[in-house]
PDB file of C-alpha atoms in Angstrom:
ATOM      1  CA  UNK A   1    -195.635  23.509 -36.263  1.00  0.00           C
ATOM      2  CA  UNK A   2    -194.905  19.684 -35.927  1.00  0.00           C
ATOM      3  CA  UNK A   3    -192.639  18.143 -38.249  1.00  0.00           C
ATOM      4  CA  UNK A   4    -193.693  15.321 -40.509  1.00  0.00           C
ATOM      5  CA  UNK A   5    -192.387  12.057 -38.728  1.00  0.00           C
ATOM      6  CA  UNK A   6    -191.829  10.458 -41.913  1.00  0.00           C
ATOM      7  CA  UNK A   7    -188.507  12.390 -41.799  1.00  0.00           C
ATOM      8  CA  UNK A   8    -187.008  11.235 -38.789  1.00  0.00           C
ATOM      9  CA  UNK A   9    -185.803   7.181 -39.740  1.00  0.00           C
ATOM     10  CA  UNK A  10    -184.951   9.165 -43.244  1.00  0.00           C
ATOM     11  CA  UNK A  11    -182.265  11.300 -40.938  1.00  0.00           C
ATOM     12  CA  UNK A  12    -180.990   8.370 -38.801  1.00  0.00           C
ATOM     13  CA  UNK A  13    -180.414   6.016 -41.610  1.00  0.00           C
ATOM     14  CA  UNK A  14    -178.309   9.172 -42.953  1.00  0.00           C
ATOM     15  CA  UNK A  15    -176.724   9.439 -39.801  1.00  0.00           C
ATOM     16  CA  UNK A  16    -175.718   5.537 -39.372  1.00  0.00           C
ATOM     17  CA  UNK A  17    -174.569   5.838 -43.150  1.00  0.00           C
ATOM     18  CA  UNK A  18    -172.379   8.689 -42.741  1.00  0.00           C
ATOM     19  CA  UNK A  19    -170.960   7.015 -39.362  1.00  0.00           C
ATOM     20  CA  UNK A  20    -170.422   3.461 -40.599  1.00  0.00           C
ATOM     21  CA  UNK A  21    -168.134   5.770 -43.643  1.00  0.00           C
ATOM     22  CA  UNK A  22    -165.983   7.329 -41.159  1.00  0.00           C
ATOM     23  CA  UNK A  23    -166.076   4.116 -38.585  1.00  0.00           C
ATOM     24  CA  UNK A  24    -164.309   1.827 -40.900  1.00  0.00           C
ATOM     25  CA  UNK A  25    -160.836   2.554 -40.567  1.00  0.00           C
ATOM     26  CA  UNK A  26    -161.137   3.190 -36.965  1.00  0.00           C
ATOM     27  CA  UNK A  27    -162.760   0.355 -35.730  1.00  0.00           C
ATOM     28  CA  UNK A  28    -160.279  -1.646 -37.268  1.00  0.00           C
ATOM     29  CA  UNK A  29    -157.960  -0.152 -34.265  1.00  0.00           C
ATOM     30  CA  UNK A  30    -160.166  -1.309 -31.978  1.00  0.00           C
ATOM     31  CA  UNK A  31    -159.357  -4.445 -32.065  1.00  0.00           C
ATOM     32  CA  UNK A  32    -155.514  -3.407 -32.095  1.00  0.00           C
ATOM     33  CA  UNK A  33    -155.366  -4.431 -35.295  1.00  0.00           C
ATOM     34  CA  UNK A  34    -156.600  -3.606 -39.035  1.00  0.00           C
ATOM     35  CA  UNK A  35    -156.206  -6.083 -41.655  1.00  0.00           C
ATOM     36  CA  UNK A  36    -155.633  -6.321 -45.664  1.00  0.00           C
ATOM     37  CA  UNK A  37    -156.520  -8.382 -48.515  1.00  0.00           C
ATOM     38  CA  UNK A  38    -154.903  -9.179 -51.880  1.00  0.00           C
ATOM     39  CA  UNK A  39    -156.990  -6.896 -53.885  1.00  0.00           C
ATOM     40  CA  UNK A  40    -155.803  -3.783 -51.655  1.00  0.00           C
ATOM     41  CA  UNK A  41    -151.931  -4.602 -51.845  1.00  0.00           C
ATOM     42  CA  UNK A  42    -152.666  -6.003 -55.528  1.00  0.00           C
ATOM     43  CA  UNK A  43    -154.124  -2.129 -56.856  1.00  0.00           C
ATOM     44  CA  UNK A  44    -151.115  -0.184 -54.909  1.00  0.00           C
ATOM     45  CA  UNK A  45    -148.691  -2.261 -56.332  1.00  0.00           C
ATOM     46  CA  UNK A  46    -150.274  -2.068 -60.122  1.00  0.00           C
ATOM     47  CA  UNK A  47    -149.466   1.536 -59.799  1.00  0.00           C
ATOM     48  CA  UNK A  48    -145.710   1.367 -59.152  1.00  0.00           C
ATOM     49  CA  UNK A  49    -145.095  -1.403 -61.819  1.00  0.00           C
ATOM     50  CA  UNK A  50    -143.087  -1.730 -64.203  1.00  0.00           C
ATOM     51  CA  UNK A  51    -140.048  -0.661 -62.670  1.00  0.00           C
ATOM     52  CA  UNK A  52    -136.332  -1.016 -64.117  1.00  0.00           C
ATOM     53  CA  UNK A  53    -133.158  -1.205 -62.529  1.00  0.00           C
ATOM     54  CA  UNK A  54    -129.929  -0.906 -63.664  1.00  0.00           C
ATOM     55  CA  UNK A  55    -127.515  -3.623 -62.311  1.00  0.00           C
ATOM     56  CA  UNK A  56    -123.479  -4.136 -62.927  1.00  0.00           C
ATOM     57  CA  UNK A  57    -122.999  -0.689 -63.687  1.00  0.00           C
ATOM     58  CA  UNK A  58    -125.618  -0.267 -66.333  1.00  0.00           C
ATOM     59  CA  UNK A  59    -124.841  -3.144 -68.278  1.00  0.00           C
ATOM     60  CA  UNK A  60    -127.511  -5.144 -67.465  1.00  0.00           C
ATOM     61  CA  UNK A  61    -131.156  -3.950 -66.751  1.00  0.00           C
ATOM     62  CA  UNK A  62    -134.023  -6.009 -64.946  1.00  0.00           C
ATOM     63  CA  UNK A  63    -137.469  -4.810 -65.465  1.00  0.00           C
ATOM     64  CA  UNK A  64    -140.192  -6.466 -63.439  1.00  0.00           C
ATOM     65  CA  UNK A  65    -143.835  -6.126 -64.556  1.00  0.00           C
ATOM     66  CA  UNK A  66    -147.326  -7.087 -64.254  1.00  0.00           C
ATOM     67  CA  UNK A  67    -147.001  -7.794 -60.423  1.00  0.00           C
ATOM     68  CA  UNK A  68    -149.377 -10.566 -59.429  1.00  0.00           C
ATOM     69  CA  UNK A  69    -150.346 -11.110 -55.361  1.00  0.00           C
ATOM     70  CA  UNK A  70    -151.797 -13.779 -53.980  1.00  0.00           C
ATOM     71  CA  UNK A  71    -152.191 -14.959 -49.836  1.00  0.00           C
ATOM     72  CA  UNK A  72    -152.618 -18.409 -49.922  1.00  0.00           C
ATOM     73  CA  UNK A  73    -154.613 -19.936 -47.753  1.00  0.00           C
ATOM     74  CA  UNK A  74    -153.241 -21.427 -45.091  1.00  0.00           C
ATOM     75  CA  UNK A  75    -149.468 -20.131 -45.806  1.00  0.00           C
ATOM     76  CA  UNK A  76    -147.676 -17.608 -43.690  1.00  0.00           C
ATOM     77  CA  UNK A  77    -146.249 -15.812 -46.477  1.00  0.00           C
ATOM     78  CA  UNK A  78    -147.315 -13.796 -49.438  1.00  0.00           C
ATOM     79  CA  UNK A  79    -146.819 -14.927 -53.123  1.00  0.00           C
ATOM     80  CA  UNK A  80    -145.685 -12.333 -55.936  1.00  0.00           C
ATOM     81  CA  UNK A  81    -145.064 -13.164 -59.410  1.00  0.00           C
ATOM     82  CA  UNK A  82    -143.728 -11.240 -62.012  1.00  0.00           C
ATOM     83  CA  UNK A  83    -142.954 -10.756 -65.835  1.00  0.00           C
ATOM     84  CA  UNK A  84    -139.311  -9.875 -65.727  1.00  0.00           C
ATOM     85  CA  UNK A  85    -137.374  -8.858 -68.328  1.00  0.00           C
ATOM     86  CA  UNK A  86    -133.391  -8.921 -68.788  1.00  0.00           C
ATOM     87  CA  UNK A  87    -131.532  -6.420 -70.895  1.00  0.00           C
ATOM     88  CA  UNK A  88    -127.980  -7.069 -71.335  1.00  0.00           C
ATOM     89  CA  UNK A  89    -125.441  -8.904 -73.615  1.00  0.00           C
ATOM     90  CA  UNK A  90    -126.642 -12.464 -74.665  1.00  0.00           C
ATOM     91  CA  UNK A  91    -130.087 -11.575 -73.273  1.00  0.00           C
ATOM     92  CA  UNK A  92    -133.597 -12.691 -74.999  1.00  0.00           C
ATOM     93  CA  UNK A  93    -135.845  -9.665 -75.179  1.00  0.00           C
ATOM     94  CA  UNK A  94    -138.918 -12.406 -74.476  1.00  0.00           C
ATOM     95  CA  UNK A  95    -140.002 -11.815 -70.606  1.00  0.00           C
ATOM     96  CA  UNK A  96    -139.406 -14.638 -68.424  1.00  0.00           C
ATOM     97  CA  UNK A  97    -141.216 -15.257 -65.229  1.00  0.00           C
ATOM     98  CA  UNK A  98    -140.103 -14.342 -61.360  1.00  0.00           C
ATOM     99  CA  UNK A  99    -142.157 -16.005 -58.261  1.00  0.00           C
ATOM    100  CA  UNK A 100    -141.010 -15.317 -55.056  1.00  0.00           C
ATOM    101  CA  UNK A 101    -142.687 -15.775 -51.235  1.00  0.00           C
ATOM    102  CA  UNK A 102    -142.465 -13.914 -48.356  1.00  0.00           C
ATOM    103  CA  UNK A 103    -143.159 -12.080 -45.198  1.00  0.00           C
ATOM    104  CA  UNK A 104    -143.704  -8.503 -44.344  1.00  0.00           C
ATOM    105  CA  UNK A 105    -142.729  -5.757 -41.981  1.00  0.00           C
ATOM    106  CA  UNK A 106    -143.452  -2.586 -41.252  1.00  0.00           C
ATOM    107  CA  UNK A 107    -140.632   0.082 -41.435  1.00  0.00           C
ATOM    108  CA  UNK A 108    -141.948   3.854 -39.871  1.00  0.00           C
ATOM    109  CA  UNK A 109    -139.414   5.740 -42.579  1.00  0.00           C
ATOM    110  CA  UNK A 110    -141.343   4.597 -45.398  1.00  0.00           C
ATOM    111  CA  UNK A 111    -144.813   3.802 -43.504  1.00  0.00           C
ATOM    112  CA  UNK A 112    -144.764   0.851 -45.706  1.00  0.00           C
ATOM    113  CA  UNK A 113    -144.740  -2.952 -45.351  1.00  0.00           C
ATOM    114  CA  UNK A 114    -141.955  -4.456 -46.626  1.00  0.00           C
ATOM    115  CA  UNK A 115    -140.750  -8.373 -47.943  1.00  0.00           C
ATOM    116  CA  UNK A 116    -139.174  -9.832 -45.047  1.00  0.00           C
ATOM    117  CA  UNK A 117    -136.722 -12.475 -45.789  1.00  0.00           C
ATOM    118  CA  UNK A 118    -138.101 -13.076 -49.743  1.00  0.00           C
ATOM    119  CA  UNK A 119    -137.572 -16.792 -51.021  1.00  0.00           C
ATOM    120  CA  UNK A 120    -137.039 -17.405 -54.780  1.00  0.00           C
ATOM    121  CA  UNK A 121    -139.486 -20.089 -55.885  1.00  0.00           C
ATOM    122  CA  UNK A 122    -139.208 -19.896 -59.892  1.00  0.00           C
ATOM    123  CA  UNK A 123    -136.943 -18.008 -62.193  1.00  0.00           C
ATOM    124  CA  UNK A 124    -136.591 -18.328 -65.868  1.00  0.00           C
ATOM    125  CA  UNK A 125    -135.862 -16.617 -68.788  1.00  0.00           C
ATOM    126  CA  UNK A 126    -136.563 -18.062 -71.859  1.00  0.00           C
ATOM    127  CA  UNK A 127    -133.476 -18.895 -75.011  1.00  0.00           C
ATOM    128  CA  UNK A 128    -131.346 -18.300 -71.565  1.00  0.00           C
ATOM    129  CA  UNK A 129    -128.235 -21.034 -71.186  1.00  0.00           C
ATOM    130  CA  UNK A 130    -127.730 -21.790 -67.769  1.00  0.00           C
ATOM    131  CA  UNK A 131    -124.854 -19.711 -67.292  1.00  0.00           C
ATOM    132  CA  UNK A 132    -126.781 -17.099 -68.094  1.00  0.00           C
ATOM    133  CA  UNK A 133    -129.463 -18.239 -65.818  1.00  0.00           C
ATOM    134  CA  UNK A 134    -127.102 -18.669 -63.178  1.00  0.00           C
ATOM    135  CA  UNK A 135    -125.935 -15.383 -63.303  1.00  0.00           C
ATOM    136  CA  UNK A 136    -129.006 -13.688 -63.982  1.00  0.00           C
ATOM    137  CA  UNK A 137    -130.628 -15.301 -60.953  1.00  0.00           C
ATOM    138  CA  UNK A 138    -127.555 -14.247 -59.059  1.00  0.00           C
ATOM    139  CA  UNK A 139    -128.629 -10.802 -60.022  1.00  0.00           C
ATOM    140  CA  UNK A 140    -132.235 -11.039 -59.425  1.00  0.00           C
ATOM    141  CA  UNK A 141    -131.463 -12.191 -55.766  1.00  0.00           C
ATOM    142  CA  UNK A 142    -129.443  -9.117 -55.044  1.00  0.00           C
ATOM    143  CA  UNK A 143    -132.208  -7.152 -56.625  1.00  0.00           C
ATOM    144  CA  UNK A 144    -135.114  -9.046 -54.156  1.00  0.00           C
ATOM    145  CA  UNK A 145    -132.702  -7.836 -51.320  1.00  0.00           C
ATOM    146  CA  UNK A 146    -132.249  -3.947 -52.111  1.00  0.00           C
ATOM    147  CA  UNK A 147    -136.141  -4.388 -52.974  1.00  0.00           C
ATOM    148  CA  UNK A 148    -136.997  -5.748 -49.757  1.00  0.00           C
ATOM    149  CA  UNK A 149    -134.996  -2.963 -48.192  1.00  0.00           C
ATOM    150  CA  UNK A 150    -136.140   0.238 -50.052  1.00  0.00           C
ATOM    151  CA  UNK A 151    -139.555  -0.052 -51.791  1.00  0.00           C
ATOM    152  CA  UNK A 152    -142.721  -1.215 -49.836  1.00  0.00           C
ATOM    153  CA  UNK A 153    -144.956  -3.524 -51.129  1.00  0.00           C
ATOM    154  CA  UNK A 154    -147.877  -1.420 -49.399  1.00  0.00           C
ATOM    155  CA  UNK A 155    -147.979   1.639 -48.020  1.00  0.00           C
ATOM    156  CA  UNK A 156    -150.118   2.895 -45.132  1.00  0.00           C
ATOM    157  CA  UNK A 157    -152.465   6.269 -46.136  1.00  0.00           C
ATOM    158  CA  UNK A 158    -152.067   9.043 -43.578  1.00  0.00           C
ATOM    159  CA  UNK A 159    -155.349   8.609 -42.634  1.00  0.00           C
ATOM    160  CA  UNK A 160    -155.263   5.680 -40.893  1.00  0.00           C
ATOM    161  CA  UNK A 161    -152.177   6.175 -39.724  1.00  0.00           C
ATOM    162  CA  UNK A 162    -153.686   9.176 -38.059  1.00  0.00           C
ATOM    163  CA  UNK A 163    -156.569   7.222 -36.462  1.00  0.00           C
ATOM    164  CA  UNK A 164    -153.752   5.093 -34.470  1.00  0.00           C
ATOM    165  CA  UNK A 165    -154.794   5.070 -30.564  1.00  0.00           C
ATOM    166  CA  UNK A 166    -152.605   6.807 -28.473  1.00  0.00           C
ATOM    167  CA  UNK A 167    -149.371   5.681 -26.966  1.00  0.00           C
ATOM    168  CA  UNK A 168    -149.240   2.624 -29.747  1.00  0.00           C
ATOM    169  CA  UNK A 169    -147.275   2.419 -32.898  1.00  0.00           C
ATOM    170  CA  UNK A 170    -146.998  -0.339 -35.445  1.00  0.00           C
ATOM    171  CA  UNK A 171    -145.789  -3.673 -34.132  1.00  0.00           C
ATOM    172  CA  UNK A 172    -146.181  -7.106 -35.844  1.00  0.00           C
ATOM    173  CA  UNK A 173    -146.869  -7.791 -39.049  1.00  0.00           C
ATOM    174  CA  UNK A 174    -148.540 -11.222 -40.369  1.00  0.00           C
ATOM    175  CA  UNK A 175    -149.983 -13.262 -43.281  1.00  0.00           C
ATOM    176  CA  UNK A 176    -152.727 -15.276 -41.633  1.00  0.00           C
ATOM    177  CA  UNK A 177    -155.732 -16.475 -43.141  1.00  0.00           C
ATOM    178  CA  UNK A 178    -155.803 -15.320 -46.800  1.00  0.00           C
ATOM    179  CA  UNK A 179    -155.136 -11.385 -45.381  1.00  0.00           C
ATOM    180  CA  UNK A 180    -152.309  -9.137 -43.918  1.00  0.00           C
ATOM    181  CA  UNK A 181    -152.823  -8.353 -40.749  1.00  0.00           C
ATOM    182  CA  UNK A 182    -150.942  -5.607 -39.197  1.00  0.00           C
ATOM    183  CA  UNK A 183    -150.653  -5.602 -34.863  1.00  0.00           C
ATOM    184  CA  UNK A 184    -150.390  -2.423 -32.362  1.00  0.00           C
ATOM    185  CA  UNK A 185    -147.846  -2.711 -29.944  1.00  0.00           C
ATOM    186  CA  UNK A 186    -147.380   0.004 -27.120  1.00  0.00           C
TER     187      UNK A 186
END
């Protein structure tokens, strides 16, 4: 008995729907790269935010919040900003406001892409005087640099980790173009 033939583009569109699923993370290998945008970083890092950490033993706590991500274009370096918040003696409990820019790298113990060399553009806390400031941004620098060290900004799913070609690993990292673009390297 012949089949109806109306059936057969209905199973290849299937087919090429089902592949292009599966095909998106690995083509972006292809090219020996796979790339990023804002949004992507922007929803992993609403998920880990707000954080605290206790500085000075305890008597002073910074608590960064509402993480905000943005690739300019044109610039070679990512912009965060945050709400941050200092708890300690003389401190206002009004959030101030944190804007940093930076690279990224990729280190393989936390699969994640961390700030390379962050820059402090803006800090301020307001009903702060500036020795206050000054110490609190002394704080908040040390804080960027144990942040840049431990805690990824984004981290890479097993799956496409998985999908990387043999004999390559992870290589360069960039901000090019409004996107993060992450390189192969053998």
């Amino acid at each position: 008995m012949r089949r109806p033939l109306y059936l057969f583009p209905a199973l290849c569109l299937l087919l090429v729907a089902t592949a292009c699923t599966s095909l998106g993370v690995v083509s972006a290998w292809l090219n020996d790269q796979v790339a990023f945008s804002a949004p992507q970083l922007q929803r992993q890092l609403d998920t880990r935010f707000p954080r605290t950490f206790d500085k000075l033993g305890g008597l002073v706590s910074v608590t960064l919040d509402e993480p905000r991500l943005t690739i300019p274009q044109g610039d070679r370096r990512l912009r965060l900003d945050f709400d941050i918040g200092v708890d300690g003696v003389g401190a206002d409990s009004r959030p101030g406001h944190l804007a940093l820019v930076s690279g990224l790298r990729y280190d393989p113990s936390t699969r994640g892409l961390h700030l390379e060399n962050p820059e402090l553009l803006q800090f301020g806390l307001p009903g702060s005087n500036a020795l206050l400031q000054g110490g609190a941004r002394g704080i908040v620098n040390s804080l960027l640099a144990e942040y840049a060290r431990s805690e990824p900004v984004y981290r890479l799913d097993d799956d496409l980790l998985s999908k990387l070609p043999s004999g390559k690993s992870i290589g360069n990292v960039d901000v090019t173009d409004g996107r993060v673009v992450v390189h192969l390297a053998r």
